[in-house]
Coordinates of C-alpha atoms in Angstrom, one line a residue:
M1 CA 162.3 0.5 345.0
R2 CA 163.9 0.4 341.6
E3 CA 167.7 0.8 341.4
L4 CA 169.6 1.5 338.2
P5 CA 172.8 -0.5 337.5
L6 CA 176.1 1.2 338.2
G7 CA 177.4 3.0 335.1
H8 CA 173.9 4.2 334.1
P9 CA 173.5 8.0 333.7
G10 CA 171.0 7.9 336.6
T11 CA 173.4 6.3 339.1
P12 CA 175.4 8.1 341.8
D13 CA 177.8 10.9 341.3
L14 CA 181.0 9.4 342.7
R15 CA 183.2 12.5 342.3
S16 CA 182.9 13.4 346.0
P17 CA 181.2 12.3 349.2
A18 CA 179.0 15.4 349.2
R19 CA 177.8 14.7 345.7
F20 CA 177.0 11.2 346.7
L21 CA 174.9 12.3 349.6
L22 CA 173.1 14.7 347.3
W23 CA 172.4 11.8 344.9
V24 CA 171.0 9.8 347.8
A25 CA 168.7 12.7 348.8
R26 CA 167.5 13.2 345.2
G27 CA 166.6 9.5 345.0
Q28 CA 164.1 9.9 347.8
L29 CA 162.8 13.4 347.3
G30 CA 159.2 12.3 347.8
T31 CA 159.6 10.8 351.2
L32 CA 162.0 13.6 352.2
A33 CA 159.4 16.2 351.2
I34 CA 156.7 14.4 353.2
G35 CA 158.9 14.2 356.2
I36 CA 159.8 17.9 355.9
L37 CA 156.1 18.8 355.7
Y38 CA 155.3 16.9 358.8
G39 CA 158.4 18.2 360.6
V40 CA 157.4 21.8 359.7
V41 CA 153.9 21.3 360.9
W42 CA 155.0 19.6 364.1
M43 CA 157.7 22.0 365.2
G44 CA 155.8 25.1 363.8
T45 CA 152.8 24.2 365.9
L46 CA 155.0 23.7 368.9
A47 CA 156.4 27.2 368.3
V48 CA 153.0 29.0 368.4
V49 CA 151.8 27.2 371.6
P50 CA 153.5 29.7 374.0
A51 CA 151.8 32.6 372.1
L52 CA 148.5 30.9 372.4
V53 CA 149.0 30.3 376.2
G54 CA 150.1 33.9 376.7
R55 CA 147.1 35.2 374.8
A56 CA 144.7 33.0 376.8
I57 CA 146.2 34.3 380.1
D58 CA 146.0 38.0 379.0
Q59 CA 142.5 37.8 377.7
G60 CA 141.0 35.1 379.9
V61 CA 142.7 35.4 383.2
A62 CA 144.0 38.9 383.5
E63 CA 140.9 40.5 382.0
G64 CA 138.5 37.9 383.6
D65 CA 136.9 36.9 380.2
R66 CA 135.8 33.3 380.7
A67 CA 134.8 32.9 377.1
A68 CA 138.2 34.1 375.9
L69 CA 139.8 31.6 378.4
V70 CA 137.7 28.8 377.0
R71 CA 138.6 29.8 373.4
G72 CA 142.2 30.1 374.3
S73 CA 142.3 26.7 376.0
A74 CA 140.5 25.1 373.0
M75 CA 143.1 26.6 370.7
V76 CA 146.0 25.2 372.9
M77 CA 144.3 21.8 372.9
A78 CA 143.9 21.9 369.1
A79 CA 147.5 22.8 368.7
G80 CA 148.4 19.9 371.0
L81 CA 146.4 17.5 368.9
V82 CA 148.0 18.8 365.7
T83 CA 151.4 18.5 367.3
A84 CA 150.7 14.9 368.4
V85 CA 149.4 13.7 365.0
A86 CA 152.2 15.6 363.1
G87 CA 154.8 14.2 365.5
I88 CA 153.6 10.6 364.9
L89 CA 153.6 11.1 361.1
R90 CA 157.0 12.9 361.2
H91 CA 158.6 10.1 363.1
R92 CA 157.2 7.5 360.7
A93 CA 158.6 9.5 357.8
A94 CA 161.9 9.9 359.6
V95 CA 162.2 6.1 360.0
V96 CA 161.3 5.6 356.3
N97 CA 163.9 8.1 355.2
W98 CA 166.5 6.5 357.4
L99 CA 165.8 2.9 356.2
T100 CA 165.4 3.9 352.6
A101 CA 168.8 5.7 352.4
S102 CA 170.5 2.9 354.3
Y103 CA 169.1 0.1 352.2
R104 CA 169.7 2.0 348.9
V105 CA 173.4 2.3 349.8
Q106 CA 173.5 -1.4 350.8
Q107 CA 171.8 -2.3 347.5
L108 CA 174.4 -0.3 345.6
L109 CA 177.2 -2.1 347.4
V110 CA 175.7 -5.5 346.7
R111 CA 175.3 -4.6 343.1
Q112 CA 178.9 -3.4 342.9
A113 CA 180.1 -6.6 344.5
V114 CA 178.3 -8.6 341.8
R115 CA 179.7 -6.3 339.2
L116 CA 183.3 -6.6 340.4
G117 CA 182.9 -10.3 341.0
G118 CA 186.0 -12.2 342.2
S119 CA 188.2 -9.1 341.9
L120 CA 186.5 -7.4 344.8
P121 CA 188.3 -9.4 347.6
R122 CA 191.6 -8.8 345.9
R123 CA 191.1 -5.0 345.9
V124 CA 189.1 -4.3 349.1
P125 CA 189.4 -6.1 352.4
T126 CA 186.3 -8.1 353.3
G127 CA 186.0 -6.3 356.7
E128 CA 186.0 -2.9 354.9
V129 CA 183.1 -4.0 352.7
A130 CA 181.2 -5.2 355.7
A131 CA 181.8 -2.0 357.6
V132 CA 180.7 0.2 354.7
G133 CA 177.5 -1.9 354.3
S134 CA 176.6 -1.6 358.0
H135 CA 178.1 1.4 359.9
D136 CA 178.5 3.8 356.9
A137 CA 175.2 3.0 355.4
E138 CA 173.5 3.6 358.7
R139 CA 175.3 7.0 359.1
I140 CA 174.1 8.1 355.7
G141 CA 170.6 7.0 356.7
S142 CA 170.8 9.0 359.9
A143 CA 171.7 12.1 357.9
M144 CA 168.6 11.6 355.7
E145 CA 166.5 11.1 358.8
V146 CA 167.4 14.5 360.3
L147 CA 167.2 16.2 356.9
G148 CA 163.8 14.8 356.1
S149 CA 162.1 15.3 359.5
R150 CA 163.5 17.9 361.8
L151 CA 166.0 20.2 360.3
A152 CA 163.5 22.1 358.1
G153 CA 161.1 22.3 361.0
A154 CA 163.8 23.7 363.3
L155 CA 164.6 26.5 360.8
V156 CA 160.9 27.3 360.1
S157 CA 160.0 27.3 363.8
F158 CA 163.0 29.6 364.5
G159 CA 161.6 32.0 362.0
V160 CA 158.1 31.8 363.5
V161 CA 159.4 32.5 367.0
A162 CA 161.5 35.4 365.8
A163 CA 158.5 36.9 364.0
L164 CA 156.3 36.5 367.1
L165 CA 159.0 38.1 369.4
L166 CA 159.5 41.0 367.0
R167 CA 155.8 41.7 367.1
T168 CA 155.9 41.9 370.9
S169 CA 159.4 43.3 371.5
T170 CA 161.9 44.4 369.0
T171 CA 164.7 43.9 371.4
L172 CA 163.8 40.2 372.1
G173 CA 163.2 39.6 368.4
L174 CA 166.6 40.9 367.4
L175 CA 168.2 38.9 370.2
V176 CA 166.6 35.7 368.8
V177 CA 167.4 36.6 365.2
A178 CA 171.0 37.3 365.9
G179 CA 171.6 34.9 368.8
V180 CA 170.4 31.6 367.4
P181 CA 172.6 31.7 364.2
L182 CA 175.6 32.7 366.4
L183 CA 174.9 29.8 368.7
S184 CA 174.8 27.4 365.8
A185 CA 178.0 28.9 364.4
G186 CA 179.6 28.4 367.8
V187 CA 180.0 24.7 367.3
G188 CA 181.5 25.1 363.8
P189 CA 185.2 25.1 365.0
L190 CA 184.6 21.7 366.5
L191 CA 183.3 20.0 363.3
R192 CA 186.6 20.0 361.3
P193 CA 188.7 18.2 363.9
L194 CA 185.8 15.9 364.7
H195 CA 185.5 15.1 361.0
R196 CA 189.2 14.4 360.7
R197 CA 189.3 12.2 363.8
R198 CA 186.2 10.3 362.8
A199 CA 187.8 9.5 359.4
R200 CA 190.8 8.1 361.1
H201 CA 188.7 6.1 363.6
R202 CA 186.6 4.8 360.7
E203 CA 189.7 3.6 358.8
L204 CA 191.0 1.8 361.9
V205 CA 187.6 0.1 362.5
G206 CA 187.7 -1.2 358.9
Q207 CA 191.2 -2.6 359.5
L208 CA 190.2 -4.2 362.8
T209 CA 187.1 -5.8 361.2
T210 CA 189.3 -7.3 358.5
V211 CA 191.7 -8.7 361.1
G212 CA 188.8 -10.2 363.0
A213 CA 187.1 -11.7 360.0
D214 CA 190.4 -13.2 358.8
T215 CA 191.1 -14.7 362.2
V216 CA 187.6 -16.2 362.6
S217 CA 187.6 -17.7 359.1
G218 CA 191.0 -19.3 359.7
L219 CA 190.5 -20.3 363.4
R220 CA 190.7 -24.0 362.6
V221 CA 194.0 -23.6 360.8
L222 CA 195.3 -21.3 363.6
R223 CA 194.5 -23.9 366.2
G224 CA 196.2 -26.6 364.1
I225 CA 199.5 -24.6 363.9
G226 CA 199.3 -23.1 367.3
G227 CA 199.0 -19.5 366.0
E228 CA 196.1 -18.4 368.1
A229 CA 198.3 -16.4 370.5
V230 CA 200.0 -14.5 367.7
F231 CA 196.7 -13.5 366.0
S232 CA 195.1 -12.7 369.4
S233 CA 198.0 -10.3 370.2
R234 CA 197.7 -8.8 366.7
Y235 CA 193.9 -8.3 367.2
A236 CA 194.6 -6.8 370.6
A237 CA 197.1 -4.3 369.2
A238 CA 194.7 -3.3 366.4
S239 CA 191.9 -3.0 369.0
Q240 CA 194.0 -0.6 371.1
E241 CA 194.6 1.6 368.1
V242 CA 190.9 1.8 367.5
R243 CA 190.4 2.5 371.2
A244 CA 192.9 5.4 371.1
A245 CA 191.3 6.8 368.0
G246 CA 187.8 6.4 369.6
L247 CA 189.0 8.4 372.6
A248 CA 190.3 11.1 370.4
V249 CA 186.9 11.3 368.8
A250 CA 185.2 11.3 372.2
K251 CA 187.2 14.3 373.4
V252 CA 185.9 16.5 370.6
Q253 CA 182.4 14.8 370.7
S254 CA 182.1 15.5 374.4
L255 CA 182.8 19.2 373.7
L256 CA 180.2 19.2 371.0
D257 CA 177.6 17.5 373.2
A258 CA 178.4 20.0 376.0
A259 CA 178.0 22.9 373.6
E260 CA 174.6 21.5 372.5
V261 CA 173.4 21.7 376.1
A262 CA 175.3 24.7 377.4
L263 CA 174.8 27.2 374.6
P264 CA 171.0 26.8 374.3
G265 CA 170.8 27.0 378.1
I266 CA 172.8 30.3 378.2
F267 CA 170.5 31.6 375.5
V268 CA 167.4 30.6 377.4
V269 CA 168.7 32.3 380.5
A270 CA 169.4 35.5 378.4
V271 CA 165.9 35.6 376.8
T272 CA 164.2 34.9 380.2
W273 CA 166.2 37.5 382.0
L274 CA 165.5 40.2 379.4
G275 CA 161.8 39.3 379.2
A276 CA 161.5 39.5 383.0
R277 CA 163.1 43.0 382.9
L278 CA 160.7 44.1 380.2
A279 CA 157.8 42.8 382.3
V280 CA 159.0 44.6 385.4
A281 CA 159.3 47.8 383.4
G282 CA 155.7 47.3 382.2
Q283 CA 156.7 47.0 378.6
V284 CA 155.1 43.6 378.2
S285 CA 152.1 41.9 379.8
V286 CA 152.0 38.9 382.1
G287 CA 150.8 36.7 379.3
E288 CA 153.6 37.9 377.1
L289 CA 156.1 37.2 379.8
I290 CA 154.9 33.6 380.2
A291 CA 155.0 33.3 376.4
F292 CA 158.7 34.5 376.5
Y293 CA 159.4 31.7 379.0
G294 CA 157.8 29.2 376.6
Y295 CA 159.7 30.6 373.6
A296 CA 163.0 30.4 375.6
A297 CA 162.3 26.8 376.5
F298 CA 161.2 25.8 373.0
L299 CA 164.2 27.4 371.3
V300 CA 166.4 24.7 372.9
L301 CA 164.9 22.2 370.5
P302 CA 165.7 23.9 367.2
V303 CA 169.1 24.9 368.3
R304 CA 170.0 21.4 369.4
T305 CA 168.5 20.1 366.2
V306 CA 170.8 22.2 364.0
T307 CA 173.9 21.2 366.0
E308 CA 172.7 17.5 365.8
A309 CA 172.3 17.9 362.1
A310 CA 175.8 19.2 361.7
D311 CA 177.1 16.3 363.7
K312 CA 175.2 13.7 361.7
F313 CA 176.2 15.2 358.4
T314 CA 179.8 15.0 359.5
R315 CA 179.4 11.3 360.3
A316 CA 177.6 10.8 356.9
L317 CA 180.4 12.5 355.0
V318 CA 182.9 10.1 356.6
G319 CA 180.7 7.1 355.7
A320 CA 180.1 8.4 352.2
R321 CA 183.8 8.8 351.5
R322 CA 184.3 5.1 352.3
A323 CA 181.3 4.1 350.2
V324 CA 182.4 6.1 347.3
E325 CA 185.9 4.5 347.4
V326 CA 184.2 1.1 346.9
L327 CA 181.6 2.2 344.4
A328 CA 184.1 4.0 342.2
L329 CA 186.0 0.7 341.6
Q330 CA 185.8 -0.4 338.0
P331 CA 185.6 -4.1 337.0
E332 CA 188.8 -5.7 335.8
L333 CA 186.8 -7.5 333.1
V334 CA 184.8 -5.5 330.6
S335 CA 181.7 -7.2 329.1
G336 CA 181.8 -7.6 325.4
S337 CA 179.1 -6.5 323.0
S338 CA 179.3 -9.0 320.2
A339 CA 175.9 -10.2 319.0
Q340 CA 177.4 -13.2 317.3
E341 CA 176.9 -16.0 319.8
P342 CA 178.6 -19.3 318.9
P343 CA 176.4 -22.3 318.3
S344 CA 175.7 -24.9 321.0
G345 CA 178.3 -27.6 321.2
A346 CA 181.1 -25.3 319.9
A347 CA 184.7 -26.1 321.0
L348 CA 186.3 -24.0 323.7
A349 CA 190.0 -23.3 323.0
D350 CA 192.7 -21.6 325.1
G351 CA 195.3 -20.4 322.6
Q352 CA 197.7 -19.4 325.3
S353 CA 198.0 -23.0 326.7
G354 CA 196.9 -24.8 323.5
L355 CA 194.1 -26.6 325.3
V356 CA 191.0 -27.5 323.3
V357 CA 187.8 -28.6 325.0
E358 CA 185.4 -30.6 322.8
A359 CA 181.7 -31.1 323.5
G360 CA 180.8 -34.5 324.8
Q361 CA 184.2 -35.2 326.3
L362 CA 185.6 -35.3 329.8
T363 CA 188.9 -33.5 329.5
A364 CA 191.4 -33.6 332.4
V365 CA 194.1 -31.0 332.9
V366 CA 197.2 -32.1 334.8
A367 CA 199.9 -29.6 335.9
G368 CA 202.9 -30.1 338.2
V369 CA 202.3 -26.5 339.4
P370 CA 198.6 -26.3 340.5
E371 CA 198.5 -22.6 339.8
E372 CA 199.0 -23.2 336.1
A373 CA 195.9 -25.4 335.9
A374 CA 194.0 -22.8 337.9
A375 CA 195.1 -20.1 335.5
I376 CA 193.7 -22.1 332.6
A377 CA 190.4 -22.6 334.4
D378 CA 190.2 -18.8 335.1
R379 CA 190.8 -18.0 331.4
L380 CA 188.2 -20.6 330.2
G381 CA 185.6 -19.1 332.5
R382 CA 186.8 -15.5 331.8
F383 CA 187.6 -14.8 335.3
A384 CA 190.9 -13.6 333.9
D385 CA 191.3 -12.1 330.4
G386 CA 193.0 -14.2 327.8
D387 CA 193.3 -12.8 324.3
E388 CA 193.3 -16.2 322.7
V389 CA 190.4 -17.9 324.4
R390 CA 187.7 -18.7 321.9
L391 CA 184.3 -20.4 322.0
G392 CA 183.5 -21.7 318.5
G393 CA 185.9 -19.2 316.9
V394 CA 184.5 -16.2 318.8
A395 CA 186.8 -14.6 321.4
L396 CA 185.4 -14.8 324.9
R397 CA 186.3 -11.2 325.6
D398 CA 184.0 -10.1 322.7
L399 CA 181.0 -11.9 324.2
P400 CA 178.8 -10.3 326.9
L401 CA 179.7 -11.6 330.3
E402 CA 176.2 -12.8 330.8
V403 CA 176.6 -15.1 327.8
V404 CA 179.9 -16.4 329.1
R405 CA 178.6 -17.1 332.6
R406 CA 175.6 -18.9 331.2
R407 CA 177.6 -21.2 328.9
V408 CA 180.8 -21.7 330.9
L409 CA 180.7 -22.5 334.7
V410 CA 183.9 -22.7 336.8
S411 CA 183.6 -24.4 340.1
E412 CA 186.7 -23.4 342.1
H413 CA 188.7 -25.6 344.5
D414 CA 187.5 -23.8 347.7
P415 CA 184.0 -25.2 348.4
R416 CA 181.7 -22.3 349.4
L417 CA 178.2 -22.8 350.7
F418 CA 175.8 -20.0 351.8
T419 CA 173.2 -19.7 354.5
G420 CA 169.7 -20.7 353.6
R421 CA 167.7 -23.7 352.5
L422 CA 169.8 -26.5 351.0
G423 CA 167.5 -26.9 348.1
D424 CA 167.9 -23.3 347.2
E425 CA 171.6 -23.6 347.7
L426 CA 171.8 -26.5 345.1
D427 CA 169.4 -24.7 342.7
P428 CA 169.7 -20.9 343.2
T429 CA 167.5 -20.1 340.2
G430 CA 164.8 -22.6 341.2
A431 CA 164.5 -23.6 337.5
A432 CA 165.8 -27.2 337.7
P433 CA 163.2 -30.0 338.1
P434 CA 163.5 -32.0 341.4
E435 CA 164.7 -35.1 339.6
R436 CA 167.7 -33.2 338.2
V437 CA 168.7 -32.0 341.6
L438 CA 168.5 -35.5 343.1
A439 CA 170.4 -36.9 340.1
A440 CA 173.2 -34.3 340.6
V441 CA 173.3 -35.2 344.3
D442 CA 173.7 -38.9 343.4
T443 CA 176.4 -38.2 340.8
A444 CA 178.3 -36.2 343.4
S445 CA 177.9 -39.1 345.8
A446 CA 176.3 -36.8 348.3
G447 CA 173.2 -38.9 348.9
D448 CA 174.5 -39.9 352.4
V449 CA 174.8 -36.2 353.3
L450 CA 171.2 -35.6 352.3
E451 CA 169.9 -38.6 354.2
A452 CA 171.7 -37.5 357.4
L453 CA 169.8 -34.2 357.4
P454 CA 166.5 -34.1 359.3
D455 CA 164.6 -32.2 356.6
G456 CA 166.6 -33.2 353.5
L457 CA 166.6 -30.5 350.9
D458 CA 164.5 -28.3 353.2
S459 CA 167.3 -28.3 355.9
E460 CA 168.9 -25.0 356.7
V461 CA 172.6 -24.5 355.8
A462 CA 174.6 -22.9 358.5
E463 CA 176.9 -19.9 357.8
R464 CA 179.6 -21.0 355.2
G465 CA 178.3 -24.5 355.6
R466 CA 180.3 -25.0 358.8
S467 CA 178.0 -27.8 359.9
F468 CA 179.4 -30.0 357.1
S469 CA 182.8 -31.5 356.8
G470 CA 185.2 -30.5 354.1
G471 CA 184.4 -33.5 352.0
Q472 CA 180.6 -33.0 352.4
R473 CA 180.9 -29.4 351.4
Q474 CA 183.0 -30.3 348.3
R475 CA 180.4 -32.9 347.2
L476 CA 177.5 -30.5 347.7
V477 CA 179.3 -27.8 345.7
L478 CA 179.9 -30.4 342.9
A479 CA 176.2 -31.2 343.0
R480 CA 175.3 -27.5 342.7
A481 CA 177.6 -27.2 339.6
L482 CA 175.9 -30.3 338.0
V483 CA 172.4 -29.0 338.7
A484 CA 173.3 -25.8 336.7
D485 CA 174.1 -28.1 333.7
P486 CA 176.2 -25.5 331.7
E487 CA 177.5 -26.2 328.3
V488 CA 181.0 -26.2 329.6
L489 CA 181.7 -27.2 333.2
V490 CA 185.2 -26.6 334.6
L491 CA 186.0 -28.3 337.9
V492 CA 189.1 -27.5 339.9
E493 CA 190.2 -30.4 342.1
P494 CA 186.6 -31.4 342.8
T495 CA 187.5 -34.5 344.9
S496 CA 190.6 -33.5 346.8
A497 CA 188.7 -33.7 350.2
V498 CA 187.0 -37.1 349.7
D499 CA 188.1 -40.7 350.3
A500 CA 189.2 -43.0 347.5
H501 CA 185.9 -45.0 347.4
T502 CA 183.8 -41.8 347.2
E503 CA 186.2 -40.4 344.5
A504 CA 185.8 -43.6 342.5
R505 CA 182.0 -43.3 342.5
I506 CA 182.2 -39.7 341.5
A507 CA 184.6 -40.5 338.7
D508 CA 182.3 -43.2 337.3
G509 CA 179.2 -41.0 337.3
L510 CA 180.7 -37.7 336.1
A511 CA 181.1 -38.4 332.4
A512 CA 177.8 -40.2 332.2
A513 CA 176.0 -37.4 333.9
R514 CA 176.9 -34.9 331.1
P515 CA 176.2 -36.5 327.7
G516 CA 176.9 -34.1 324.9
R517 CA 178.4 -31.5 327.3
A518 CA 182.0 -30.5 327.8
T519 CA 183.6 -31.2 331.2
V520 CA 187.0 -30.1 332.2
V521 CA 188.6 -31.4 335.4
C522 CA 191.8 -29.9 336.7
T523 CA 193.2 -32.7 338.9
T524 CA 196.1 -35.1 339.5
S525 CA 193.9 -37.8 340.8
P526 CA 194.5 -41.1 339.0
L527 CA 190.9 -42.2 339.6
L528 CA 189.5 -39.2 337.7
L529 CA 192.3 -39.2 335.1
D530 CA 191.6 -42.9 334.3
R531 CA 187.9 -42.0 333.4
A532 CA 188.8 -39.0 331.3
D533 CA 188.4 -39.1 327.5
K534 CA 191.4 -36.9 327.1
V535 CA 194.2 -35.9 329.4
A536 CA 196.3 -32.8 328.8
L537 CA 199.7 -32.3 330.6
V538 CA 200.6 -28.7 331.2
A539 CA 204.1 -27.5 331.9
G540 CA 205.3 -23.9 331.8
G541 CA 201.7 -22.9 331.1
R542 CA 201.5 -24.9 327.9
V543 CA 200.0 -28.2 326.9
V544 CA 203.0 -30.4 326.2
A545 CA 201.3 -33.8 325.9
E546 CA 197.8 -35.2 325.3
G547 CA 196.4 -38.7 325.4
T548 CA 194.6 -41.1 327.7
H549 CA 195.8 -41.6 331.2
R550 CA 197.3 -45.0 330.6
D551 CA 199.0 -43.9 327.4
L552 CA 200.7 -41.0 329.1
L553 CA 201.8 -43.1 332.0
D554 CA 203.6 -45.3 329.6
T555 CA 205.0 -42.7 327.2
E556 CA 205.5 -39.4 329.2
P557 CA 207.9 -39.4 332.1
R558 CA 206.9 -35.9 333.1
Y559 CA 203.2 -37.0 333.4
R560 CA 204.2 -40.1 335.3
A561 CA 206.2 -38.0 337.8
V562 CA 203.3 -35.6 338.5
V563 CA 200.6 -38.3 338.8
T564 CA 202.6 -40.8 340.8
R565 CA 204.5 -38.2 342.8
G566 CA 207.8 -39.6 341.6
E567 CA 206.8 -43.2 342.5
E568 CA 206.6 -46.0 340.0
P569 CA 203.0 -47.0 339.3

C-alpha cells in the first residue's frame, strides 16, 4: 500500500475530523466497494428469505402442491447458500477494511513522527502519541469496517423488506417505511452527550498513558530517590479521573445499548401484532403471516446495524480529532532546497559560537555549562536552526535536511537502543560491510559486550536495551555512530558512563578510526581532551580559547577550572 508524504496534495485533509475520515474512506474505495457489494448481497438475500418461506407454505403446504413445495424449499436453500458465501466474503472484506484503515493511520503517524523528528516529544506527550496510534487508529478502522460491510446492506435490505410488505399490505409497508427511520432517529439525542463524554474520557486516557510511561521509564531513578509512593499516588489520582469519565460514558452508552435492543423489539412486536390482526381478518394468507414474522425478526438486524454505525462513527470522530491534532503539527525545521552541495571535506563552521570544525581533526568542545555545548551540537547537526552555521560556505538551513543528515551525524548523550537484532541496531541500513561493524565495535571498546552475548550480532536487543548496563549501551551507541561513518560526527559526552580504562581505550582509537573525517566531541574528560587535535573552550555560548589540552591547562584558568573541577592538576 503506497502512502504519500505529508504535505503532498494527495495527503489527508486536516481541517476537521470528518474530512479526515472522508480522506481515509477515499483511500480505500476499492475494498470498501467490494465490502459494500458483499454486504448488500448478504443482507439483501436474508431479507427475501421470509418471502420465499411464505410463498412455499402458501403454494406447497396450503394448496397441497408438492412440486411447488420442492421448488420453494430449493429456493430457500439456494438463498441460504448465497447468504453463507456472501457472509464469509463480507466478513473478510470487513476485516480488510478495518485493518487497512487502522494501519494507514498508524503509517501516517509514524511518517509524521519522522517528519517532526526530535521536536515531537517536546510538543506532544509520548503517551498521547501511543494512544492515537493504538486506540484511535482502531476506532477509525472500526468505522470503516461497519461502513464497508454492513451499513449499506442494512439500508438496502430495509428497502427490500419495505417493498415486499407494501406489495402484501399497504398498512404494514407504511409502518416499516415510517417506523424504522423513526427508530434510528430515536437514538440521535444520545449521540451528542456520548460524543462529548467520550472526548473527555479520551483526553484523560492520553494523560494517564503519559503518566504511566513517564513513571515506568524513570522507575530506577524513582527507586533511588524514594519517589515511588509519590508517583504511585499521582497515577492513582489520574486513574480515578479516567474511571469517573469512563462511568460517565458508560451511563450514556448503557442507554444507547438498551435502545438498540428495546426499540427494535417494540417494533417487532408492533409488526407481528398488526400482521396477526390482518391474518385473523382474512386480509393476508398463512404464508404471508409467517413471512411477516420473518420480516419482523429480520428487521432487528438492520435497525441495530444503523445504531451501531452511529455509535462507531461517534467513536471514530473522537479518535480522528486526536489524530488530526498530531498530524497537523508542522516541523520546526524547514528543509532547504539549495542544489549547491558543498564538496567533501569542507569545514563546518558555527558562526554563533565561533567554532570551526576541520576535516581530519578530532575537535573537542569544553563548556562549564553543559547546555552550551549541547546547543552547539544541535546547531551543527541542524536539530536547531542557526543562521550562521555553514558547511563549506553554504548555510545548513539552505541545504535539504536529507543532505545534512547524511553528512553530519549527532550522537546525543542519552544512549538509546531499539528492540531487534543487534546487528541491525548497529547498522540500520544494512549497507556497512561486516568488517566495518566489527571495527566500530572494537573502537568503541564494546568487544566484551559482544562476546558476552550468546548469539553475538544476531542476539535480540530488549526494549530500550534494558538488558545492558548504562556503560554498555553507551558503547554500543558509539559503535552505531562509527558504523554510519558520516563526514562530520558530533559526539555528546560519549564516555560519561564508562570507567577510566575503557575511556582511555576509546580515546586512543577514536581519532585513528576516522582518518580524513571530522569528529567533534563535547566533553570535559581529560582522557578524551588529551587526544584531541584541537580543544575549544566555550563560555557564554562563544569560543573564548582554542589550543591543545595541555596548552590550555597551562595558559587558560577558566579551562583549568572546568576540566579539573577547580582542583590543581
